[in-house]
Coordinates of C-alpha atoms in Angstrom, one line a residue:
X27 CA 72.0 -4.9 33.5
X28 CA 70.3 -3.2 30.3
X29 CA 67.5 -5.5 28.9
X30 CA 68.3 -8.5 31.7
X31 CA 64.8 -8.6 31.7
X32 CA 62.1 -9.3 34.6
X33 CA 58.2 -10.5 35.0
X34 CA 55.6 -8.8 37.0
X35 CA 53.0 -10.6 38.6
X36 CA 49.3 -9.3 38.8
X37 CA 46.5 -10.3 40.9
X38 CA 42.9 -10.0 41.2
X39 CA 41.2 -8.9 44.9
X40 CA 38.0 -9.9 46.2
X41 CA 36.6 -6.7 44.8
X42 CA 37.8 -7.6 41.4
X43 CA 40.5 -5.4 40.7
X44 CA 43.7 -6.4 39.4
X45 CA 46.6 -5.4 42.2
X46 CA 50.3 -5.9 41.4
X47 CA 51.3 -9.0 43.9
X48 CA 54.7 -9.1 42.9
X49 CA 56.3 -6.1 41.3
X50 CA 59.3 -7.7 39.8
X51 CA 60.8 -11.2 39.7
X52 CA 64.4 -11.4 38.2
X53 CA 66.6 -14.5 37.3
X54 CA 68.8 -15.3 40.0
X55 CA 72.0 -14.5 38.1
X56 CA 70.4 -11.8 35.8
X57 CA 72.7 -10.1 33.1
X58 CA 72.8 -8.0 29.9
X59 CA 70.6 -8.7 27.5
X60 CA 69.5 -11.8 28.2
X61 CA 65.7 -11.3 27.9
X62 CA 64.2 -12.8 30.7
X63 CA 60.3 -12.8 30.5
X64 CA 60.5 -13.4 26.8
X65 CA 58.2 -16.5 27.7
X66 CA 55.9 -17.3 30.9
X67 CA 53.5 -20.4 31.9
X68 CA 52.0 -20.6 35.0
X69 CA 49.7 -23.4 36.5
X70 CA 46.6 -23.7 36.9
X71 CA 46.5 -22.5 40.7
X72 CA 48.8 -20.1 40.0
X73 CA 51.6 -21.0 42.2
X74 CA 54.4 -22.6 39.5
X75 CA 55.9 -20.4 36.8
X76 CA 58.3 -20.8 34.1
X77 CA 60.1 -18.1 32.8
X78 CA 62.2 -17.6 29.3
X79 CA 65.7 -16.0 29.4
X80 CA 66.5 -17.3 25.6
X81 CA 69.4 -14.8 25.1
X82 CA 70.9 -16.2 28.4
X83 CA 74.2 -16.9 28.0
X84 CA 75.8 -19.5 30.6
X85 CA 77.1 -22.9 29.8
X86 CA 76.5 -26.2 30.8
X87 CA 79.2 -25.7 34.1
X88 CA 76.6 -22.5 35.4
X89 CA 74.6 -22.2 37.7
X90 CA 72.3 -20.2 39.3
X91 CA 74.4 -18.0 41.5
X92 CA 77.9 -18.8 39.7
X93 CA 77.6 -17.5 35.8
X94 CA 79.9 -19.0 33.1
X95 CA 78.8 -16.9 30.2
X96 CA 80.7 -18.9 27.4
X97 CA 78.1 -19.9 25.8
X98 CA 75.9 -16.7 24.2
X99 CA 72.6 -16.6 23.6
X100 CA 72.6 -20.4 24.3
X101 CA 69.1 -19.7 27.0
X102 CA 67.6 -20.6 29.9
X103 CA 64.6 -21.4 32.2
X104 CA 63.5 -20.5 35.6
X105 CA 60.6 -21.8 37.9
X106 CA 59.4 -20.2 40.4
X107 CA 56.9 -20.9 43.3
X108 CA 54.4 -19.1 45.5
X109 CA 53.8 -19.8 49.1
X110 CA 51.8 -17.5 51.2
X111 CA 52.0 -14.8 48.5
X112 CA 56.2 -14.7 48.4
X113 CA 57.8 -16.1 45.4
X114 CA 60.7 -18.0 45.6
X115 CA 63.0 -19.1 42.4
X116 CA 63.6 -22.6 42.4
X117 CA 65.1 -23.7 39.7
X118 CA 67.7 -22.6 36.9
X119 CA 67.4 -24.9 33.9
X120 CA 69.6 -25.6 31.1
X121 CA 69.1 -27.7 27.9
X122 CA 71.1 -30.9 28.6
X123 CA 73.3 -30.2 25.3
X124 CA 73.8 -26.2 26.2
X125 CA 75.5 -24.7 23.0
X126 CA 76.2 -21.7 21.7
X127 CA 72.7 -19.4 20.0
X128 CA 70.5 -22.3 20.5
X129 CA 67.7 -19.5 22.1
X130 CA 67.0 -22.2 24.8
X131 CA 63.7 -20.4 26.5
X132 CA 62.6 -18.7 23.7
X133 CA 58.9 -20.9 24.2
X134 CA 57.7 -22.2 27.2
X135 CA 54.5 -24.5 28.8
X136 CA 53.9 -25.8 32.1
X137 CA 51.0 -28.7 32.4
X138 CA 48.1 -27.6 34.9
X139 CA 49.6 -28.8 38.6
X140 CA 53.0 -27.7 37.5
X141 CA 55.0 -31.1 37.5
X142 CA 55.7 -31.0 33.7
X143 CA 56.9 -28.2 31.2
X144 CA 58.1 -28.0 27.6
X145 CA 60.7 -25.2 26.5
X146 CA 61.5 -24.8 22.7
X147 CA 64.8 -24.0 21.7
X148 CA 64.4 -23.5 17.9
X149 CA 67.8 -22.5 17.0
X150 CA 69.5 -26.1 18.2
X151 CA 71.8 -27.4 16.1
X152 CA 71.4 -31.5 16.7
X153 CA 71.3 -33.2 13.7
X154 CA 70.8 -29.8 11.0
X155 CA 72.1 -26.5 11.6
X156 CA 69.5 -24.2 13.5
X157 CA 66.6 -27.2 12.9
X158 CA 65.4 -26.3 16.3
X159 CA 64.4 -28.7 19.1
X160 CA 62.2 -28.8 22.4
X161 CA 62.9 -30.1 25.5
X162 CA 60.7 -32.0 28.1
X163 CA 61.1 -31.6 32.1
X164 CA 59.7 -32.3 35.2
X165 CA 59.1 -30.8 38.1
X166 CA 58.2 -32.2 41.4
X167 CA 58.3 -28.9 43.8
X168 CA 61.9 -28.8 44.6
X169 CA 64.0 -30.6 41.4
X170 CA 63.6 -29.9 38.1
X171 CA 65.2 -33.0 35.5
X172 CA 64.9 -33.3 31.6
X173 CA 62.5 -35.8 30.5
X174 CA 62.9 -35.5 27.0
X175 CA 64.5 -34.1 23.5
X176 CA 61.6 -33.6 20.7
X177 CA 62.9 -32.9 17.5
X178 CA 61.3 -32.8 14.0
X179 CA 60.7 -36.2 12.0
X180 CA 63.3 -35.0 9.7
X181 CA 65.1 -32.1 11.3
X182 CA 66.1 -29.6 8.5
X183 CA 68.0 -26.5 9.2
X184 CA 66.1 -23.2 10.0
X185 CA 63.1 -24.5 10.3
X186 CA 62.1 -22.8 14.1
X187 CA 61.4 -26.1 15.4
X188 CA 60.6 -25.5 18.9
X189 CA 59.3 -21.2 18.3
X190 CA 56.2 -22.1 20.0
X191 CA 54.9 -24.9 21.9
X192 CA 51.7 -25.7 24.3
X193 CA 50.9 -28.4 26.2
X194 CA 47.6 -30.9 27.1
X195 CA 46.4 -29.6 31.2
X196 CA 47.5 -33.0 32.1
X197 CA 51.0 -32.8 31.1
X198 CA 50.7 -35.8 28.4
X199 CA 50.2 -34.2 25.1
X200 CA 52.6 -31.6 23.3
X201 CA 52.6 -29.7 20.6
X202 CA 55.5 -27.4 18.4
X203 CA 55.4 -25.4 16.3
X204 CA 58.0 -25.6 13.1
X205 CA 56.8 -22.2 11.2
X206 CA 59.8 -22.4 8.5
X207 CA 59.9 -25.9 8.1
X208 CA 59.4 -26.5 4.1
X209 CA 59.2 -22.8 4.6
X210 CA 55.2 -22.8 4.9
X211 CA 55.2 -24.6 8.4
X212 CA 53.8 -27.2 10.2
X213 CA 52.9 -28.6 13.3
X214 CA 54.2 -31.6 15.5
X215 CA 52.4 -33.3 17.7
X216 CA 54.2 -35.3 20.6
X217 CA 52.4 -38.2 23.6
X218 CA 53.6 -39.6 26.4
X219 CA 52.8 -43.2 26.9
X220 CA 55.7 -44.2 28.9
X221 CA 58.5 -42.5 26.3
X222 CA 57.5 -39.3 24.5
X223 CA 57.1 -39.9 20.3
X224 CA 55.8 -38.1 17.7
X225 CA 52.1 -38.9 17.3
X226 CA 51.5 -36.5 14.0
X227 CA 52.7 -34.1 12.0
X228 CA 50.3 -31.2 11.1
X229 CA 49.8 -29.1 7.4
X230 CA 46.7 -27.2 6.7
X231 CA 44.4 -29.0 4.1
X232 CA 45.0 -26.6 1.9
X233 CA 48.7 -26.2 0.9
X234 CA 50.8 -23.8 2.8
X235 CA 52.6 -21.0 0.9
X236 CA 56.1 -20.0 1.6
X237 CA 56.2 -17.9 4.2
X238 CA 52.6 -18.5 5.8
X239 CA 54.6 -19.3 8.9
X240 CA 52.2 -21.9 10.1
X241 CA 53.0 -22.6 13.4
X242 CA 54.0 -19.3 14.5
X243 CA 51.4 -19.5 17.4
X244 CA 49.3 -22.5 18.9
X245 CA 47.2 -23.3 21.3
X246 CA 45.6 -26.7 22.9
X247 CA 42.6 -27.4 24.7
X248 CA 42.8 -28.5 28.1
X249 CA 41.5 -32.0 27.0
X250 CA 44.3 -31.8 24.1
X251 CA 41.5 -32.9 21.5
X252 CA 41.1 -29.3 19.8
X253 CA 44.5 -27.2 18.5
X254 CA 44.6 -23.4 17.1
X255 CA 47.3 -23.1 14.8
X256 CA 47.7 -19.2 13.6
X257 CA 49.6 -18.7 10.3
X258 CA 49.8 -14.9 10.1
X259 CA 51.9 -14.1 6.9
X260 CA 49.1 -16.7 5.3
X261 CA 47.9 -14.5 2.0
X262 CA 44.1 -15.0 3.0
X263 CA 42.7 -12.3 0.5
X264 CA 45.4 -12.9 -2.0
X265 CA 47.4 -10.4 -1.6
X266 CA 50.1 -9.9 1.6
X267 CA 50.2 -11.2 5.3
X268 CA 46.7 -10.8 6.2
X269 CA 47.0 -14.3 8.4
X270 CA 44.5 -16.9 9.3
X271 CA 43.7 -19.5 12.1
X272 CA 43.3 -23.3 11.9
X273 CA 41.2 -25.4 14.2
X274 CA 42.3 -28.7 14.7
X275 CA 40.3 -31.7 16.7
X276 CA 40.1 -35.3 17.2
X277 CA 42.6 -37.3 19.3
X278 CA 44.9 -37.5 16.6
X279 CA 44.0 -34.0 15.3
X280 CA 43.1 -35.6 11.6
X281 CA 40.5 -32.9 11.3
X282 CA 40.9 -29.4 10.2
X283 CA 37.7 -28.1 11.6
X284 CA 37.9 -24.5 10.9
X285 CA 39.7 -22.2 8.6
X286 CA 39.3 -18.7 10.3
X287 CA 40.1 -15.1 9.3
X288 CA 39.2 -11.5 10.3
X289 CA 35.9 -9.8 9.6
X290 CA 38.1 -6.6 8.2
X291 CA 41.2 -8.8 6.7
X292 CA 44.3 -6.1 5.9
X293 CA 47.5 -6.4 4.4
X294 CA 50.3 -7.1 6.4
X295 CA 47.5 -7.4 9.4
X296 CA 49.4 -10.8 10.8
X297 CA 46.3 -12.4 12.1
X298 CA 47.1 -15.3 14.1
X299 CA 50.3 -14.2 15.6
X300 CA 48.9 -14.8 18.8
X301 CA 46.5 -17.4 19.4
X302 CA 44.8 -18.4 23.2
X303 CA 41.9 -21.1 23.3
X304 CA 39.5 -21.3 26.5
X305 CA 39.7 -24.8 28.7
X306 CA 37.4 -26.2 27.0
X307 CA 38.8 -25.2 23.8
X308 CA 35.1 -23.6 22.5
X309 CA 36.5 -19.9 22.7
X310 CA 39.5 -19.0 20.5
X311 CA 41.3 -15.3 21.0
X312 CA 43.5 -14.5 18.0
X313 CA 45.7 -11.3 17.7
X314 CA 46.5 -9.0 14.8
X315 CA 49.1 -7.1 16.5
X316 CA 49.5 -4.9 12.7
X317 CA 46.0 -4.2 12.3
X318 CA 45.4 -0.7 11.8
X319 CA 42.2 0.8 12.9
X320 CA 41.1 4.0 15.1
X321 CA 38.9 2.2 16.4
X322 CA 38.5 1.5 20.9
X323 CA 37.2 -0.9 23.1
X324 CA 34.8 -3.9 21.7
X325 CA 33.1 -4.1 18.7
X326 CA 34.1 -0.5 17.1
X327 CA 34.5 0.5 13.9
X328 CA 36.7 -1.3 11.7
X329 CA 36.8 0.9 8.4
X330 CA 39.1 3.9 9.5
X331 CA 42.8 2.4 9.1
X332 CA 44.9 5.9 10.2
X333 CA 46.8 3.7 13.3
X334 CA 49.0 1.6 11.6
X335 CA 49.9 -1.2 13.7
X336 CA 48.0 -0.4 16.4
X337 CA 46.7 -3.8 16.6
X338 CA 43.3 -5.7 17.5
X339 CA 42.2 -9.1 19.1
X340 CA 39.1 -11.2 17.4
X341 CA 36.9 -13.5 19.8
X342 CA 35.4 -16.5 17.6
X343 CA 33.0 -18.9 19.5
X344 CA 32.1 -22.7 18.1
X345 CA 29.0 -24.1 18.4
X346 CA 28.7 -27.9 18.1
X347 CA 31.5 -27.8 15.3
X348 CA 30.4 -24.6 13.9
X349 CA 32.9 -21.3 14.7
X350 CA 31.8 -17.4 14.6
X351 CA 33.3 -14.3 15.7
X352 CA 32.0 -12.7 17.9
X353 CA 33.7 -9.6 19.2
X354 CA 36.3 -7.3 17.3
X355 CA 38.5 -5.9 20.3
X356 CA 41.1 -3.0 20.3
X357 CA 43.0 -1.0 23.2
X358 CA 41.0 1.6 25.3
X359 CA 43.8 4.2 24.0
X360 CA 44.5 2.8 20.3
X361 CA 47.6 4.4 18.8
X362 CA 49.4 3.5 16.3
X363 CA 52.3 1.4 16.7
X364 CA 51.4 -0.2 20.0
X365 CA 50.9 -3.4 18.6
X366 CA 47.9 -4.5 21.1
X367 CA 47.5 -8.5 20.4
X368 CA 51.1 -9.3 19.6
X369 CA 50.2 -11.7 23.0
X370 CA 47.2 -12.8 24.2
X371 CA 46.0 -15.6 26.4
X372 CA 42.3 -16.4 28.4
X373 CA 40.8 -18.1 31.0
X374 CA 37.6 -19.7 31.7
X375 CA 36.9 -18.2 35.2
X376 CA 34.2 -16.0 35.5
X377 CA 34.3 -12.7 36.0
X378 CA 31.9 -9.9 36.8
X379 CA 33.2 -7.6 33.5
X380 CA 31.0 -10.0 31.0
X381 CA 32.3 -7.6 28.0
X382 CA 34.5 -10.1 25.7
X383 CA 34.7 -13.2 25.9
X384 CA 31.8 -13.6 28.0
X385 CA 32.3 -15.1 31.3
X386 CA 35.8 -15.4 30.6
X387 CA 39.2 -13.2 31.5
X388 CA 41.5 -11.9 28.8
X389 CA 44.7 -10.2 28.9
X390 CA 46.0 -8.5 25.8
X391 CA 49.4 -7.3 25.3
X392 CA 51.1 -4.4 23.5
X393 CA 54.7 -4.4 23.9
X394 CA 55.3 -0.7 22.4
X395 CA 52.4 1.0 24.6
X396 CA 54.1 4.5 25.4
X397 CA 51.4 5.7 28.0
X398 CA 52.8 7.0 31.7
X399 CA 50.8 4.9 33.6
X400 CA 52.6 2.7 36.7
X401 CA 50.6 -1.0 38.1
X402 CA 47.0 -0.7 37.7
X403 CA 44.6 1.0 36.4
X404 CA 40.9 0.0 36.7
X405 CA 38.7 1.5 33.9
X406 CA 35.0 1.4 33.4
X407 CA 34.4 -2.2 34.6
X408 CA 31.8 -3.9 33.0
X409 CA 31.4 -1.2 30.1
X410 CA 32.9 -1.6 26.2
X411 CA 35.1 1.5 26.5
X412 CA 37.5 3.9 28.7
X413 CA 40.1 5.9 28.1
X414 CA 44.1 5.4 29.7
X415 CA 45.9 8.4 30.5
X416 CA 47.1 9.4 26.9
X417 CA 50.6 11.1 28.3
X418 CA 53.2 9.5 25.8
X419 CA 56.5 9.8 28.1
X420 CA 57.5 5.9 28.3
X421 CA 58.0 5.3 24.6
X422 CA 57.5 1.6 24.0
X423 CA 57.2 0.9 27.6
X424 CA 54.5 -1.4 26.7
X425 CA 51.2 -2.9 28.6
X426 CA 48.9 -5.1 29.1
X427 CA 45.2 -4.6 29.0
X428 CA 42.6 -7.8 31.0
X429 CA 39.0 -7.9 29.6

């Protein structure tokens, strides 16, 4: 089934090199075009994943081995669970009001032990056409059931209510991302004290622009009191789509604690498309997946711009309340076009590679990557540069580079 989709799962050995554990995990009931892997979570021990199939297109009678594909790009979730290094797929989980484009999967966050996820739909039609909505389910290690609709304060039609969402560790604190709503974005902010309800509703202190698409990616601290909020069409120089990243804190988030751009802002970079903070929300990764240096590895140079869209990831630290970049990251084989940070994500488990972020993991993606190579490859450990194989035979075959 052309583009059905499928996730690979990676894992490190005790000598520290990343080995494929699982070389492909498919939906149960896998067919054309539906785009699964479009979104993954997994918990914190690694043994619960969700994955996004948003252009799945069964209705509410399907299930996971019997397809009823009336209902077209209406989406679809599926967890899976490890046991003794086998994953099994346990679930096949549909919005409870399935309908017809509603891109049901197209965001996805489990909590930490994996009994609670949030999955955006943000082309729902409850209420305003295409205002978007997320949905709220829980997961106790064989049955998955719907906890919860979140929808906007006032729902208003294409507003992509629901393109991104992130949740607290603990499962009680959620956050989505409305990046058209009054067409410069915004930010809800959902808690769970017995019922779910909207806690706040998030704009940058400084007006949003149309088309700033605030909200397009976000990111909570494990102790939900810190949120990154990228906006990467935001006109930070004045002139076109360099993007920008807001830090939110506080339990309520009712401080906007840093306004944050790159050190070599470019037009049309989109800064803050992708936005990852640490566990204890002090390291923020942001991606620029059209940023268009030569440049490799960490910390290179950022003036010779002949790779358009070859894309770079910026590492800011804070200090007290204080927040700094600290590392200006690109691919080991920058070309143009790869688009290296349209996704990124890190951890706060040490590693023996101390490069960038320190003392931290970080996987970078680059969904147009055309290189040859197959799994893993291992380069330079511990060192600021290396070099892939540079044989361009897979065009946009795409990869995924851990730091």
């Amino acid at each position: 089934f052309g583009e059905s989709g499928a996730v690979t799962i990676y894992k490190k050995n005790s000598a520290g090199v990343w080995d494929v554990e699982k070389a492909l995990l498919k939906a149960q009931n896998a067919g054309l075009s539906d785009a699964f892997g479009t979104a993954v979570s997994l918990s914190d021990d690694g043994n619960r994943l969700v994955v996004g199939a948003p252009k799945e297109d069964g209705d509410a009678t399907s299930t996971a081995t019997v397809s009823n594909d009336f209902s077209a790009d209406s989406g679809a979730v599926y967890v899976f669970t490890r046991a003794n290094a086998i994953w099994t797929a346990i679930s096949y989980v549909k919005a409870s009001n399935v309908n017809t484009g509603d891109l049901f999967g197209s965001s996805v966050a489990i909590s930490g032990d994996g009994t609670r996820f949030v999955v955006g739909a943000p082309l729902e039609d409850t209420t305003a056409t295409t205002s978007g909505a997320a949905y709220v389910f829980t997961f106790n290690g064989t049955t998955t059931a719907q906890e919860a609709t979140l929808k906007a304060t006032t729902p208003a039609a294409a507003s992509d209510f629901g393109g991104s969402v992130t949740m607290r560790e603990n499962g009680t604190t959620v956050a989505v991302g409305a990046s058209d709503e009054a067409n410069g974005g915004s930010v809800y902010i959902f808690t769970l004290s017995g019922t779910w309800s909207i806690a706040t509703a998030l704009v940058p202190t400084t007006a949003t622009a149309a088309g700033d698409k605030f909200g397009d990616a976000i990111s909570l601290s494990d102790d939900g009191t810190t949120l990154a909020v990228g906006a990467p069409f935001r006109d930070s120089a004045g002139t076109n789509g360099e993007g920008a990243v807001y830090i939110f804190t506080g339990a309520t988030f009712a401080t906007q604690q840093a306004f944050l751009t790159a050190s070599n802002l470019g037009v049309g970079d989109h800064f803050g498309s992708s936005v990852s903070l640490s566990q204890n929300g002090d390291t923020l990764v942001a991606g620029a997946p059209d940023e268009d240096s030569i440049a490799t590895g960490i910390n290179g140079s950022q003036t010779d711009n002949t790779a358009a869209s070859s894309g770079a990831v910026y590492s800011f630290k804070r200090t007290v309340t204080a927040w700094a970049q600290k590392s200006y990251i690109k691919a080991t084989n920058t070309e143009a076009f790869d688009q290296f940070g349209f996704s990124v994500a890190v951890s706060d488990v040490e590693t023996a590679n101390t490069s960038v972020p320190p003392s931290q993991t970080l996987v970078v993606g680059a969904p147009f990557e055309d290189s040859n190579n197959i799994g893993s490859t291992n380069i330079n450990k511990g060192t600021n540069t290396g070099i892939l194989a540079t044989t361009n035979d897979r065009p946009d075959a795409g990869a995924a580079y851990l730091h």
